[in-house]
Tab-separated table of C-alpha atoms and ligand atoms in Angstrom:
chain	number	residue	atom	x	y	z
A	7	MET	CA	15.363	9.607	-6.571
A	8	ARG	CA	15.775	11.199	-9.923
A	9	ILE	CA	16.936	9.865	-13.246
A	10	GLN	CA	18.437	11.886	-16.026
A	11	PRO	CA	17.359	10.269	-19.282
A	12	SER	CA	20.299	11.764	-21.208
A	13	LYS	CA	22.697	9.884	-18.928
A	14	ILE	CA	21.207	6.460	-19.468
A	15	PRO	CA	23.602	4.406	-21.562
A	16	GLN	CA	22.310	2.439	-24.523
A	17	ASP	CA	22.646	-0.878	-22.710
A	18	GLY	CA	20.650	0.357	-19.761
A	19	LEU	CA	21.288	1.047	-16.141
A	20	ARG	CA	20.908	-0.761	-12.853
A	21	ILE	CA	20.190	1.347	-9.840
A	22	CYS	CA	20.042	0.427	-6.179
A	23	LEU	CA	19.065	3.160	-3.842
A	24	GLN	CA	18.030	3.720	-0.286
A	25	GLU	CA	16.319	6.919	0.511
A	26	ASN	CA	13.821	8.400	2.877
A	27	LEU	CA	10.464	8.968	1.310
A	28	GLU	CA	7.601	10.908	2.772
A	29	VAL	CA	4.191	9.540	1.976
A	30	GLU	CA	1.219	11.619	2.981
A	31	GLY	CA	-1.002	9.929	5.531
A	32	LEU	CA	1.489	7.159	6.153
A	33	LYS	CA	4.312	6.571	8.603
A	34	VAL	CA	7.249	5.183	6.683
A	35	GLU	CA	9.930	3.821	8.994
A	36	GLY	CA	13.464	4.118	7.747
A	37	PRO	CA	14.563	4.326	4.142
A	38	VAL	CA	12.825	2.851	1.152
A	39	ARG	CA	15.019	0.329	-0.661
A	40	VAL	CA	14.659	0.419	-4.409
A	41	ASN	CA	16.105	-1.789	-7.152
A	42	LEU	CA	15.668	-0.477	-10.632
A	43	GLU	CA	16.475	-1.497	-14.134
A	44	VAL	CA	16.313	1.373	-16.559
A	45	ARG	CA	16.264	0.990	-20.326
A	46	LYS	CA	15.961	3.418	-23.153
A	47	VAL	CA	13.730	2.238	-25.958
A	48	GLY	CA	13.203	4.880	-28.605
A	49	ASN	CA	11.685	7.822	-26.809
A	50	SER	CA	10.609	5.755	-23.840
A	51	ILE	CA	12.420	5.249	-20.597
A	52	LEU	CA	11.309	1.869	-19.331
A	53	LEU	CA	11.643	1.063	-15.659
A	54	GLU	CA	11.363	-2.283	-14.021
A	55	GLY	CA	11.891	-2.481	-10.338
A	56	SER	CA	10.906	-3.365	-6.851
A	57	LEU	CA	10.834	-1.593	-3.554
A	58	ALA	CA	10.748	-2.575	0.074
A	59	CYS	CA	10.167	-0.587	3.215
A	60	GLU	CA	8.595	-0.709	6.650
A	61	VAL	CA	5.494	1.244	7.466
A	62	GLU	CA	3.638	1.732	10.698
A	63	LEU	CA	-0.056	0.983	10.418
A	64	GLU	CA	-2.955	0.444	12.781
A	65	CYS	CA	-4.078	-3.079	13.543
A	66	ALA	CA	-7.439	-3.522	11.848
A	67	ASP	CA	-8.893	-5.110	14.983
A	68	CYS	CA	-7.333	-3.436	18.030
A	69	LEU	CA	-5.893	-0.237	16.503
A	70	ASP	CA	-2.470	-0.854	18.032
A	71	ALA	CA	0.511	0.246	15.999
A	72	VAL	CA	1.802	-2.480	13.696
A	73	LYS	CA	5.053	-2.422	11.802
A	74	THR	CA	4.524	-4.010	8.437
A	75	SER	CA	6.944	-4.772	5.654
A	76	VAL	CA	5.773	-3.501	2.332
A	77	THR	CA	7.133	-4.820	-0.932
A	78	SER	CA	6.048	-4.010	-4.410
A	79	SER	CA	7.149	-4.760	-7.947
A	80	PHE	CA	6.389	-2.385	-10.725
A	81	THR	CA	7.044	-1.315	-14.257
A	82	ALA	CA	6.764	2.157	-15.662
A	83	ASP	CA	7.034	3.817	-19.015
A	84	TYR	CA	8.210	7.419	-19.044
A	85	ARG	CA	8.154	9.587	-22.120
A	86	PRO	CA	9.104	13.177	-22.682
A	87	VAL	CA	6.183	15.583	-22.698
A	88	PRO	CA	5.498	16.268	-26.362
A	89	LYS	CA	6.450	19.832	-27.134
A	90	GLN	CA	3.633	20.414	-29.570
A	91	PRO	CA	1.030	17.789	-29.043
A	92	VAL	CA	-0.479	16.669	-32.318
A	93	GLU	CA	-4.136	15.711	-32.044
A	94	GLY	CA	-3.526	12.102	-32.890
A	95	GLU	CA	-0.811	11.864	-30.296
A	96	VAL	CA	-2.996	13.196	-27.508
A	97	GLU	CA	-5.602	10.553	-28.188
A	98	LEU	CA	-2.938	7.909	-28.144
A	99	ALA	CA	-1.612	9.209	-24.843
A	100	GLU	CA	-5.011	9.006	-23.228
A	101	ALA	CA	-5.388	5.438	-24.324
A	102	GLU	CA	-2.056	4.511	-22.788
A	103	LEU	CA	-2.746	4.928	-19.129
A	104	ASP	CA	0.501	3.329	-18.097
A	105	VAL	CA	2.570	6.047	-19.665
A	106	SER	CA	3.971	8.811	-17.488
A	107	TYR	CA	5.553	11.942	-18.813
A	108	PHE	CA	8.606	13.858	-17.776
A	109	HIS	CA	9.723	17.398	-18.439
A	110	GLY	CA	13.185	18.373	-19.520
A	111	ASP	CA	15.873	15.862	-18.662
A	112	GLU	CA	14.665	14.619	-15.318
A	113	ILE	CA	12.422	11.838	-14.144
A	114	ASP	CA	11.366	12.243	-10.552
A	115	LEU	CA	10.657	8.795	-9.180
A	116	ARG	CA	9.093	9.852	-5.927
A	117	ASP	CA	5.473	9.890	-7.055
A	118	LEU	CA	5.839	6.457	-8.606
A	119	LEU	CA	7.452	5.086	-5.455
A	120	ARG	CA	4.847	6.668	-3.182
A	121	GLU	CA	2.128	5.045	-5.218
A	122	GLN	CA	3.876	1.687	-4.979
A	123	VAL	CA	4.275	1.953	-1.203
A	124	VAL	CA	0.553	2.647	-0.844
A	125	LEU	CA	-0.355	-0.210	-3.189
A	126	GLY	CA	1.823	-2.566	-1.163
A	127	ILE	CA	-0.002	-1.980	2.121
A	128	PRO	CA	-1.990	-4.974	3.352
A	129	LEU	CA	-5.769	-4.480	3.339
A	130	ARG	CA	-6.220	-5.738	6.894
A	131	PRO	CA	-3.017	-5.306	8.847
A	132	LEU	CA	-3.101	-7.245	12.108
A	133	CYS	CA	-0.780	-6.920	15.103
A	134	LYS	CA	-0.839	-10.707	15.324
A	135	GLU	CA	-2.795	-13.381	13.600
A	136	ASP	CA	-5.052	-14.105	16.556
A	137	CYS	CA	-5.591	-10.506	17.627
A	138	ARG	CA	-8.591	-10.378	19.928
A	139	GLY	CA	-9.506	-6.847	19.001
A	140	LEU	CA	-11.310	-4.334	21.153
A	141	CYS	CA	-14.116	-5.163	23.541
A	142	PRO	CA	-17.336	-3.865	21.989
A	143	VAL	CA	-18.660	-3.014	25.446
A	144	CYS	CA	-15.863	-1.135	27.221
A	145	GLY	CA	-13.490	-0.540	24.302
A	146	GLY	CA	-10.586	-2.189	26.128
A	147	ASN	CA	-7.853	-3.970	24.240
A	148	ARG	CA	-8.581	-7.654	24.781
A	149	ASN	CA	-4.989	-8.613	23.972
A	150	ARG	CA	-3.836	-6.821	27.109
A	151	SER	CA	-6.466	-7.612	29.669
A	152	VAL	CA	-9.609	-9.593	30.159
A	153	CYS	CA	-12.175	-6.947	30.966
A	154	GLY	CA	-14.915	-9.312	32.080
A	155	CYS	CA	-17.627	-7.667	30.055
A	156	ALA	CA	-20.341	-10.065	28.988
A	157	SER	CA	-19.413	-9.609	25.374
A	158	GLU	CA	-21.457	-12.643	24.441
A	159	GLY	CA	-24.541	-10.695	25.403
A	160	THR	CA	-23.887	-8.185	22.682
A	161	ASP	CA	-24.225	-10.816	19.984
A	162	PRO	CA	-27.925	-10.860	19.099
A	163	ARG	CA	-27.682	-14.437	17.852
A	164	PHE	CA	-26.348	-15.536	21.200
A	165	ARG	CA	-29.207	-13.864	23.040
A	166	VAL	CA	-31.754	-15.642	20.882
A	167	LEU	CA	-30.025	-18.950	21.497
A	168	GLN	CA	-29.997	-18.344	25.241
A	169	LYS	CA	-33.696	-17.556	25.158
A	170	LEU	CA	-34.415	-20.762	23.274
A	171	LYS	CA	-32.398	-22.751	25.772
A	172	GLY	CA	-34.157	-21.013	28.654
A	173	GLU	CA	-37.603	-21.879	27.319
A	174	GLY	CA	-36.544	-25.490	26.924
A	175	HIS	CA	-35.561	-25.584	30.587
A	176	GLY	CA	-38.811	-23.933	31.575
A	177	LYS	CA	-40.843	-26.684	30.019
A	178	SER	CA	-38.858	-29.488	31.546
A	179	ASN	CA	-39.150	-27.874	34.977
A	180	LYS	CA	-42.920	-27.867	34.907
B	224	ZN	ZN1	-4.478	-6.135	17.037
B	225	ZN	ZN1	-14.974	-4.952	28.041
């Protein structure tokens, strides 16, 4: 997952690659598929691409393992690290947050791709759309078994409603 800027032809480069990528704190299943278009514009190496991979996450409701497809599209602008940064240039660099820098004649894409994998993760991964989650009383997985806990009783609103209903009955019984 490296690009050598000196080997990019003037009319650009198309790259398809499949490689394993380790992402800290994340279980990436199988290789990451990457499509890249690389162009040289002046000093800049411009990338436009997309990636796809499968990651194993925890269901937000029941904590079961969920395999999720992650896709992400991205652009990046790589420039050589200025050898002797001029003051004006440093200010400019700080203003351009989207610019990454590379040393020598090698752009390592792994950090960019890791970031894109993480950005592509769903906020609330679910094992299935109607996941029933964990029982708040016994902690059992309600997708697998009905535990029989009176989970309604744990909802304070429900208790108030039951009380109201009970009082209503009390009056009518008198
Ligand atoms: Zn679930
Ligand atoms: Zn339960």
